[in-house]
Amino acid sequence: MPRLFIAIDFPEYVSAKLQDIAYGMPGAVWVPSHQYHLTLRFLGEQNESTLEYVRHALNDVHVDSFHIDLKGVGHFPLRGDPEVLWVGVAANEALLRLSRKLESALGRAGVQPDGRKFHPHVTLARLKNDALRYVGNFEVHHALFKIEEIPVESFNLYSSRLTPDGAIHTVEADYRLEGILQGEHEGLPN
């Protein structure tokens, strides 16, 4: 059964800026830059028929394109030993609207609601025990990290297969948001 998730991918310049801070913590297992994404919803293992229902239901998600800002760094869980190091996403009503529409579409496809609060973030690293003592310094050093006005014009349905060399993500379907953002590429690095 495929493991499914829904995510927003980033332009190359965003991945490059994220990669620029992915260093300096012994014991951190850094996410490869080509796998940076913003998970909108993790669905877990689903059978093939549910995959087809989800793929079809997501066609009914209609939201205008928007921008997001990445801002600051942190870790999960908030209590106890840190396991994941992340970059945060500034509060954004359009992103929350997209999340709510996705939940509604997934419900129509027979997927159980997610019991967790949506906490948008980009995973930078998974942490091993020897990395724990470095987390605080990393967070202080990168507290002012930000990337502003990142265009969001689509989202993807992914399947993920775990291998000894890491996860392999495959795009199962791509969904365009409505409208075209004006000037999204003006003055941005390639």
Short mmCIF file of C-alpha atoms in Angstrom, two decimals, residues 14-166:
data_model
loop_
_atom_site.label_atom_id
_atom_site.label_comp_id
_atom_site.label_asym_id
_atom_site.label_seq_id
_atom_site.Cartn_x
_atom_site.Cartn_y
_atom_site.Cartn_z
CA VAL A 14 13.95 28.59 -2.01
CA SER A 15 15.49 25.13 -1.75
CA ALA A 16 18.94 26.70 -2.21
CA LYS A 17 18.33 29.16 0.65
CA LEU A 18 17.09 26.35 2.89
CA GLN A 19 20.16 24.31 1.99
CA ASP A 20 22.34 27.26 3.01
CA ILE A 21 21.38 26.79 6.68
CA ALA A 22 21.40 22.96 6.69
CA TYR A 23 24.75 22.47 8.37
CA GLY A 24 26.60 22.68 11.65
CA MET A 25 24.80 20.10 13.74
CA PRO A 26 26.55 16.79 14.37
CA GLY A 27 24.03 13.94 14.44
CA ALA A 28 21.50 15.69 12.22
CA VAL A 29 20.30 13.74 9.18
CA TRP A 30 19.64 16.58 6.74
CA VAL A 31 16.80 16.35 4.21
CA PRO A 32 18.17 16.43 0.65
CA SER A 33 17.40 19.81 -0.93
CA HIS A 34 15.38 18.23 -3.76
CA GLN A 35 12.94 16.88 -1.13
CA TYR A 36 12.12 20.16 0.62
CA HIS A 37 8.36 20.65 0.68
CA LEU A 38 5.55 21.95 2.85
CA THR A 39 3.33 19.04 3.86
CA LEU A 40 -0.32 20.02 3.76
CA ARG A 41 -1.62 16.63 4.88
CA PHE A 42 -0.04 13.24 5.61
CA LEU A 43 -2.46 10.43 4.78
CA GLY A 44 -0.29 7.45 5.68
CA GLU A 45 -0.70 4.05 4.07
CA GLN A 46 -3.76 3.86 1.82
CA ASN A 47 -4.98 1.18 -0.55
CA GLU A 48 -5.04 1.70 -4.32
CA SER A 49 -8.78 2.41 -4.44
CA THR A 50 -8.44 5.15 -1.80
CA LEU A 51 -5.58 6.61 -3.84
CA GLU A 52 -7.94 6.88 -6.81
CA TYR A 53 -10.73 8.43 -4.69
CA VAL A 54 -8.27 10.98 -3.27
CA ARG A 55 -6.81 11.78 -6.68
CA HIS A 56 -10.31 12.46 -8.02
CA ALA A 57 -11.54 14.40 -4.94
CA LEU A 58 -8.60 16.80 -5.00
CA ASN A 59 -9.76 18.02 -8.43
CA ASP A 60 -12.58 19.77 -6.54
CA VAL A 61 -10.22 21.92 -4.44
CA HIS A 62 -10.52 25.46 -5.80
CA VAL A 63 -8.34 28.11 -4.15
CA ASP A 64 -6.62 31.18 -5.57
CA SER A 65 -2.83 31.21 -5.85
CA PHE A 66 -1.08 33.00 -3.00
CA HIS A 67 2.30 33.72 -1.41
CA ILE A 68 3.81 32.35 1.79
CA ASP A 69 6.72 33.48 3.95
CA LEU A 70 9.11 31.04 5.63
CA LYS A 71 10.19 32.39 8.98
CA GLY A 72 12.32 31.13 11.88
CA VAL A 73 13.35 27.64 12.94
CA GLY A 74 12.16 25.22 15.60
CA HIS A 75 11.82 21.57 16.50
CA PHE A 76 9.31 18.79 17.22
CA PRO A 77 8.19 17.59 19.63
CA LEU A 78 7.93 20.80 21.58
CA ARG A 79 8.31 18.85 24.84
CA GLY A 80 10.83 16.10 25.32
CA ASP A 81 13.81 15.24 23.15
CA PRO A 82 13.79 17.00 19.74
CA GLU A 83 13.36 14.63 16.79
CA VAL A 84 12.77 17.00 13.86
CA LEU A 85 14.33 20.36 13.01
CA TRP A 86 12.17 22.66 10.88
CA VAL A 87 11.72 26.07 9.28
CA GLY A 88 8.39 27.69 10.13
CA VAL A 89 5.73 29.32 7.99
CA ALA A 90 4.37 32.75 8.90
CA ALA A 91 0.64 32.93 9.66
CA ASN A 92 -1.24 32.86 6.37
CA GLU A 93 -5.02 32.78 5.93
CA ALA A 94 -4.81 31.58 2.31
CA LEU A 95 -2.73 28.57 3.39
CA LEU A 96 -5.25 27.74 6.12
CA ARG A 97 -8.08 28.04 3.58
CA LEU A 98 -6.28 25.56 1.31
CA SER A 99 -5.80 23.19 4.26
CA ARG A 100 -9.52 23.34 5.14
CA LYS A 101 -10.55 22.70 1.52
CA LEU A 102 -8.18 19.72 1.36
CA GLU A 103 -9.68 18.25 4.55
CA SER A 104 -13.16 18.63 3.11
CA ALA A 105 -12.18 16.92 -0.16
CA LEU A 106 -10.38 14.13 1.70
CA GLY A 107 -13.49 13.54 3.82
CA ARG A 108 -15.53 13.09 0.65
CA ALA A 109 -12.92 10.55 -0.50
CA GLY A 110 -13.40 8.56 2.70
CA VAL A 111 -10.18 9.60 4.45
CA GLN A 112 -10.48 10.04 8.21
CA PRO A 113 -9.93 13.60 9.52
CA ASP A 114 -6.49 14.45 10.83
CA GLY A 115 -6.74 14.75 14.60
CA ARG A 116 -3.67 16.97 14.82
CA LYS A 117 -3.60 20.74 14.50
CA PHE A 118 -2.12 21.93 11.21
CA HIS A 119 1.36 23.28 11.96
CA PRO A 120 2.91 24.28 8.61
CA HIS A 121 6.66 23.79 8.43
CA VAL A 122 9.49 22.57 6.22
CA THR A 123 11.50 19.69 7.69
CA LEU A 124 15.24 20.41 7.55
CA ALA A 125 16.59 17.40 9.47
CA ARG A 126 15.80 14.37 11.57
CA LEU A 127 17.77 14.42 14.81
CA LYS A 128 19.69 11.65 16.50
CA ASN A 129 20.62 11.63 20.19
CA ASP A 130 24.02 13.21 19.67
CA ALA A 131 22.38 16.22 17.93
CA LEU A 132 20.19 17.13 20.88
CA ARG A 133 22.72 19.36 22.62
CA TYR A 134 23.17 21.47 19.48
CA VAL A 135 19.50 22.26 18.81
CA GLY A 136 19.31 25.36 20.99
CA ASN A 137 22.40 26.93 19.39
CA PHE A 138 21.09 26.20 15.90
CA GLU A 139 17.72 27.79 16.71
CA VAL A 140 19.32 30.90 18.21
CA HIS A 141 21.73 31.26 15.29
CA HIS A 142 18.93 31.00 12.68
CA ALA A 143 16.10 32.69 14.61
CA LEU A 144 15.86 35.52 12.06
CA PHE A 145 15.90 33.25 9.01
CA LYS A 146 13.21 34.14 6.48
CA ILE A 147 12.27 33.88 2.85
CA GLU A 148 9.39 36.13 1.85
CA GLU A 149 6.80 36.12 -0.92
CA ILE A 150 7.19 32.52 -2.10
CA PRO A 151 4.60 31.87 -4.83
CA VAL A 152 2.20 28.98 -4.29
CA GLU A 153 0.45 28.08 -7.52
CA SER A 154 -0.01 24.33 -7.13
CA PHE A 155 0.13 21.36 -4.79
CA ASN A 156 0.94 17.70 -5.37
CA LEU A 157 -0.34 14.34 -4.22
CA TYR A 158 2.70 12.18 -3.46
CA SER A 159 3.33 8.55 -2.73
CA SER A 160 6.37 7.75 -0.65
CA ARG A 161 8.38 4.55 -0.47
CA LEU A 162 10.90 4.04 2.31
CA THR A 163 14.22 2.48 1.30
CA PRO A 164 17.51 1.91 3.13
CA ASP A 165 18.84 5.00 1.31
CA GLY A 166 15.91 7.19 2.38
#
